[in-house]
Amino acid sequence: MCRSVHSHDILPDRRVVLNWADGERNHYHFVWLRQQHFHPAIGRSDQVPDAALRLPDDPASLEVASSAIENGELVVEWAGDGVVTRHDLGWLRRNAYDRLSRLGRKVRQQTWTGSEASTFPWLDWQALLVDDEALFAFEVRLRDYGFARVRGAPAGSGEVARLAERLGALRNTDFGAVATIETRPPSKDGRYTNLGAGGWVRLAPHTDEGWRYAPPGISFHLGLESTPGEGGDSILVDGLLAARRLAARDPEAFDFLTRKPFRFCAERNPRERFVARGRVIVTDQDGEVVGIRFSDRTLGVQDLDETMIEPAYKALGAFARELYSTDLVYRHKLQPGECHVFDNHRILHARTEFDPESGPRRIAQCSVDREEFHNSYRQLSERLGRMDDAHLILPNGALG
């Protein structure tokens, strides 16, 4: 990325334009430049403690007394108070906010079908624990594909946390911070019932805990024990590809699911009264899909306007048909030491049915919030000198 400026101009509409040596042009509003000087979030080296309330300036009141390019910086002297702000050219280029610059920095998420996912490489568990380059490659796969396969882990329930904590602090989910998902025969089910993760019937593809305002982020499923009989396979589906297909085949359904929040809930016992509303397909300011929130088992009693009830279920049905398309299904029976790592805000997971009398199916599970993962990814990118990777715009996921 070019960080050398050929020239710069002050425009009458209160913007500075930088003409880069590679022919690109970027515009920066006065108020945007000015605010960086006072903004504590960006950790300036010259920052000093300041208890003053820092509200944005009135854009129309700002005037530039002089400006220059000096030692790789845009130097601006502001009229009125004489404050001088300095803005690193590389930082300005990486943070340009015109549409083309923003789109150029956005992660290009790669969609996949089931057969394609079956060819994804198996990454080495031990290498991810000690090698930052290997960890970076793993995080890039999660960033771009929302899914990575890892093998070679010790088959112990506590082991899954060792890799997860490389991405950030563990998230406390419905199962706890680290849990063993285990099925038992009906005669020994105890507190388990044939419902959800603790059961043995077929589960349809779903995202976890959509009834939370912010669902869990990066999920880890580590195989501990695989039932010797048929069935019990793990299934994953790329919700991003399903959403893109829906947009092409049924724009009306896609539009409904991106605009109207649905009610999700967990009210299975007296200790649960969780209710959250969220869009099934979440898009960003550019209309690109950034998150999925969907589960046939936790869709609550809907309270949309009465004119929207039938359109809502029609749209849900159209999306479900895309999600359950045969070619989207990745299927693999996790063996001890194998781990699926996936973005719960994009990838839906499921399970095929099996006979619990044939033997147990045990999986160690934990999660890391997506913002923890993104923070880890940015820090690792900086440590490895990959500054352009560090400044990529990452999707917020299924929030809203």
PDB file of N, CA and C in Angstrom, residues 38 40 44 47-55:
ATOM      1  N   PHE A  38      -8.079  14.483  19.906  1.00  0.00           N
ATOM      2  CA  PHE A  38      -8.623  14.414  21.251  1.00  0.00           C
ATOM      3  C   PHE A  38      -9.135  13.024  21.631  1.00  0.00           C
ATOM      4  N   PRO A  40      -9.224   9.524  22.966  1.00  0.00           N
ATOM      5  CA  PRO A  40      -8.353   8.677  23.788  1.00  0.00           C
ATOM      6  C   PRO A  40      -8.302   7.216  23.356  1.00  0.00           C
ATOM      7  N   ARG A  44      -2.676   7.571  21.478  1.00  0.00           N
ATOM      8  CA  ARG A  44      -1.582   8.389  20.956  1.00  0.00           C
ATOM      9  C   ARG A  44      -0.410   8.398  21.935  1.00  0.00           C
ATOM     10  N   GLN A  47      -0.402  11.392  24.306  1.00  0.00           N
ATOM     11  CA  GLN A  47      -1.619  11.600  25.073  1.00  0.00           C
ATOM     12  C   GLN A  47      -1.296  11.831  26.545  1.00  0.00           C
ATOM     13  N   VAL A  48      -1.956  12.775  27.151  1.00  0.00           N
ATOM     14  CA  VAL A  48      -1.774  13.077  28.574  1.00  0.00           C
ATOM     15  C   VAL A  48      -3.123  12.967  29.262  1.00  0.00           C
ATOM     16  N   PRO A  49      -3.123  12.672  30.563  1.00  0.00           N
ATOM     17  CA  PRO A  49      -4.410  12.598  31.274  1.00  0.00           C
ATOM     18  C   PRO A  49      -5.188  13.896  31.129  1.00  0.00           C
ATOM     19  N   ASP A  50      -6.478  13.754  30.868  1.00  0.00           N
ATOM     20  CA  ASP A  50      -7.301  14.928  30.629  1.00  0.00           C
ATOM     21  C   ASP A  50      -8.720  14.605  31.065  1.00  0.00           C
ATOM     22  N   ALA A  51      -9.203  15.351  32.029  1.00  0.00           N
ATOM     23  CA  ALA A  51     -10.537  15.079  32.553  1.00  0.00           C
ATOM     24  C   ALA A  51     -11.632  15.850  31.826  1.00  0.00           C
ATOM     25  N   ALA A  52     -11.245  16.662  30.852  1.00  0.00           N
ATOM     26  CA  ALA A  52     -12.235  17.473  30.150  1.00  0.00           C
ATOM     27  C   ALA A  52     -13.173  16.595  29.323  1.00  0.00           C
ATOM     28  N   LEU A  53     -14.417  17.015  29.254  1.00  0.00           N
ATOM     29  CA  LEU A  53     -15.387  16.312  28.431  1.00  0.00           C
ATOM     30  C   LEU A  53     -15.085  16.602  26.964  1.00  0.00           C
ATOM     31  N   ARG A  54     -14.878  15.552  26.181  1.00  0.00           N
ATOM     32  CA  ARG A  54     -14.494  15.730  24.783  1.00  0.00           C
ATOM     33  C   ARG A  54     -15.649  15.390  23.863  1.00  0.00           C
ATOM     34  N   LEU A  55     -16.430  16.393  23.539  1.00  0.00           N
ATOM     35  CA  LEU A  55     -17.494  16.216  22.554  1.00  0.00           C
ATOM     36  C   LEU A  55     -16.963  16.624  21.182  1.00  0.00           C
TER      37      LEU A  55
END
